[in-house]
């Protein structure tokens, strides 16, 4: 059943067994798993069935660290959550997310990765990963490249190396989450979904040992209370810590924050161009189909990428990362450098804004950056014009799109900022920080890839990264992880191995904020697996 919170009588008190806050990926999977299980479920969702700007504006916040997406654009605040943002074209008008589980090494405590280690290994999560693949409809569950390549049409690169290997990424369908599962939950007999219901405060007993009720409100001024035996926060990796920090009536630093961990360890996957590969012969290009484009095998859209083997990660103490190869006709960057400096990025934004008849974002700052970098702008402009008029020869190249794990960093964090939203609540402030180790690891990886490609006589590799400086085009992937990390020790994590907030008997967290490390894999498959696992646990707790 679905209700609109705006029609709930003011100050009403509604009761259930399990109250889930947030109807995005994690909340939907959890609610769907509990359909028909006897427990009375309430799902409180901030938005409605469609996006609306007033609700979306509740997500606005401040970025004070590395450049990041505007926070009200980095996630979606309506029923279905950020699944509405998935956009990768899969052919036939379909779009969907990239999906892959974490690797076994990602769960380990690694002596070269500070703060690493999950409370359990990958084998513990494997049965849930299998079920998650069923939920995402990307079975058969294997990710073994041998099961997904085609020896004749799309073979794996012959790398003759035990350092670099082919990996497979699968793609799911956005509609499963943004429509189908949403409808199933909305119609379920034992689940009541309240739309336009923003949770504003988590209230506890006087010792903050159990949650007593939630205060929810809609933007028209309605407020009501929800009691439950168990509560689950599934509002995403930025909004979960915000809600805990805002709920500071009893614990003055925020709920679950007795060890100052809530909001810390914000992690992203570091995305940037890390190199270019120029194949030696057209025959090599012809055989790159596995990596070139998304194609369907066994009924599932897939693509091949490259990653380091576990052996070399251990030997060289590197961070886990993968590389997607994007084909382009390009000017040789050895002669015509690829520049990703702030001035060049501003110049590009100004050009595309002009082409779209709109004002660029931050026009004054951007103009200042452009003026400071005129030689770079001239080189980039000549690169573009020279290509157009045929004055610069073009080569077949594959750009390396790098996606790497970030070292968990307590200084990379979410706090409450001074600005307020429409409910009068502090907006978030994101201070995304990385460490020199993050980039050094990619620099070393590129050297390994170059050696591997040369060893296999595949062609030339161009490596722009040489120092530990973050590259100018560094950006995230909308993956907000780590801000309520999981650890058995309350001094090292906000939630325990069952995703229950340490010290609070009936408060749980679903979603990427519980990841202690993020590997390189996009988070959704792991979010789904953990939500299925949490659903099982909650059923056991209730029985
Ligand atoms: C453009 C884009 C592309 C992406 N592509 C991929 C991809 O290819 N692969 C991948 O694995 N991941 C991808 N992601 C990331 C992925 O979508 C997120 O990791 C995932 O959605 C997180 O799930 P969640 O349930 O924790 O949060 P969300 O899906 O964001 O859901 C949070 C829900 O909580 C609700 N909510 C928030 N605050 C409140 C409140 N106070 N009260 C009540 N409800 C509230 C919101 O309205 C929302 O419905 C992408 C994200 C974006 C933005």
Coordinates of C-alpha atoms and ligand atoms in Angstrom, one line a residue, residues 21-26 44-46 59 74 76-78 81-82 85-88 97-98 197-199 234-236 239 478-479 511-512 522-524 527, ligand 1:
X21 CA 14.1 5.0 5.7
X22 CA 14.8 5.6 2.0
X23 CA 13.3 3.9 -1.0
X24 CA 16.4 3.8 -3.2
X25 CA 18.5 0.8 -4.2
X26 CA 19.3 -0.5 -0.7
X44 CA 9.5 6.2 4.5
X45 CA 10.6 7.9 1.2
X46 CA 11.4 11.6 1.0
X59 CA 20.2 17.3 -1.2
X74 CA 25.1 13.5 -7.4
X76 CA 18.3 11.4 -6.9
X77 CA 15.8 12.1 -4.1
X78 CA 12.6 10.3 -5.1
X81 CA 16.6 6.7 -5.4
X82 CA 19.7 7.2 -7.5
X85 CA 20.3 8.4 -12.6
X86 CA 21.7 5.3 -14.2
X87 CA 22.4 6.2 -17.8
X88 CA 24.8 3.8 -19.6
X97 CA 24.3 0.4 -14.2
X98 CA 27.7 -1.3 -14.3
X197 CA 8.0 11.5 4.0
X198 CA 11.3 13.1 5.0
X199 CA 12.9 11.7 8.2
X234 CA 18.9 3.5 3.7
X235 CA 19.2 7.1 2.6
X236 CA 22.6 6.8 0.8
X239 CA 22.5 11.3 3.8
X478 CA 28.8 9.1 -7.7
X479 CA 29.8 6.3 -5.3
X511 CA 23.8 1.0 1.6
X512 CA 27.4 1.9 0.6
X522 CA 30.8 -0.1 -8.8
X523 CA 28.9 -0.4 -5.6
X524 CA 25.4 -1.5 -6.5
X527 CA 24.7 -2.9 -1.9
Ligands
LIG1 C1 24.7 9.3 -12.4 C2 24.9 8.1 -11.5 C3 25.3 6.9 -12.2 C4 25.6 5.7 -11.4 N1 26.0 4.6 -12.0 C5 26.2 3.5 -11.3 C6 26.6 2.3 -11.9 O1 26.8 2.2 -13.2 N2 26.9 1.2 -11.1 C7 26.8 1.3 -9.8 O2 27.1 0.3 -9.1 N3 26.4 2.4 -9.2 C8 26.1 3.5 -9.9 N4 25.7 4.7 -9.2 C9 25.7 4.7 -7.8 C10 24.4 4.0 -7.2 O3 23.3 4.6 -7.9 C11 24.4 4.3 -5.7 O4 25.5 3.7 -5.1 C12 23.1 3.6 -5.1 O5 22.0 4.2 -5.7 C13 23.1 3.9 -3.6 O6 22.0 3.2 -3.1 P1 21.3 3.8 -1.8 O7 20.0 3.0 -1.7 O8 22.2 3.7 -0.7 O9 21.0 5.3 -2.1 P2 19.9 5.9 -3.1 O10 19.7 5.0 -4.3 O11 20.4 7.3 -3.5 O12 18.6 6.0 -2.3 C14 18.4 6.8 -1.2 C15 16.9 7.1 -1.0 O13 16.7 7.7 0.3 C16 15.8 8.7 0.1 N5 16.0 9.7 1.2 C17 17.1 10.5 1.3 N6 17.0 11.2 2.5 C18 15.8 10.9 3.1 C19 15.2 11.2 4.3 N7 15.7 12.1 5.1 N8 14.0 10.6 4.6 C20 13.4 9.7 3.7 N9 14.0 9.3 2.6 C21 15.2 9.9 2.3 C22 16.0 9.3 -1.3 O14 14.9 9.9 -1.8 C23 16.3 8.0 -2.0 O15 15.2 7.4 -2.6 C24 25.4 5.8 -10.0 C25 24.9 7.0 -9.4 C26 24.7 8.1 -10.1 C27 24.2 9.3 -9.5

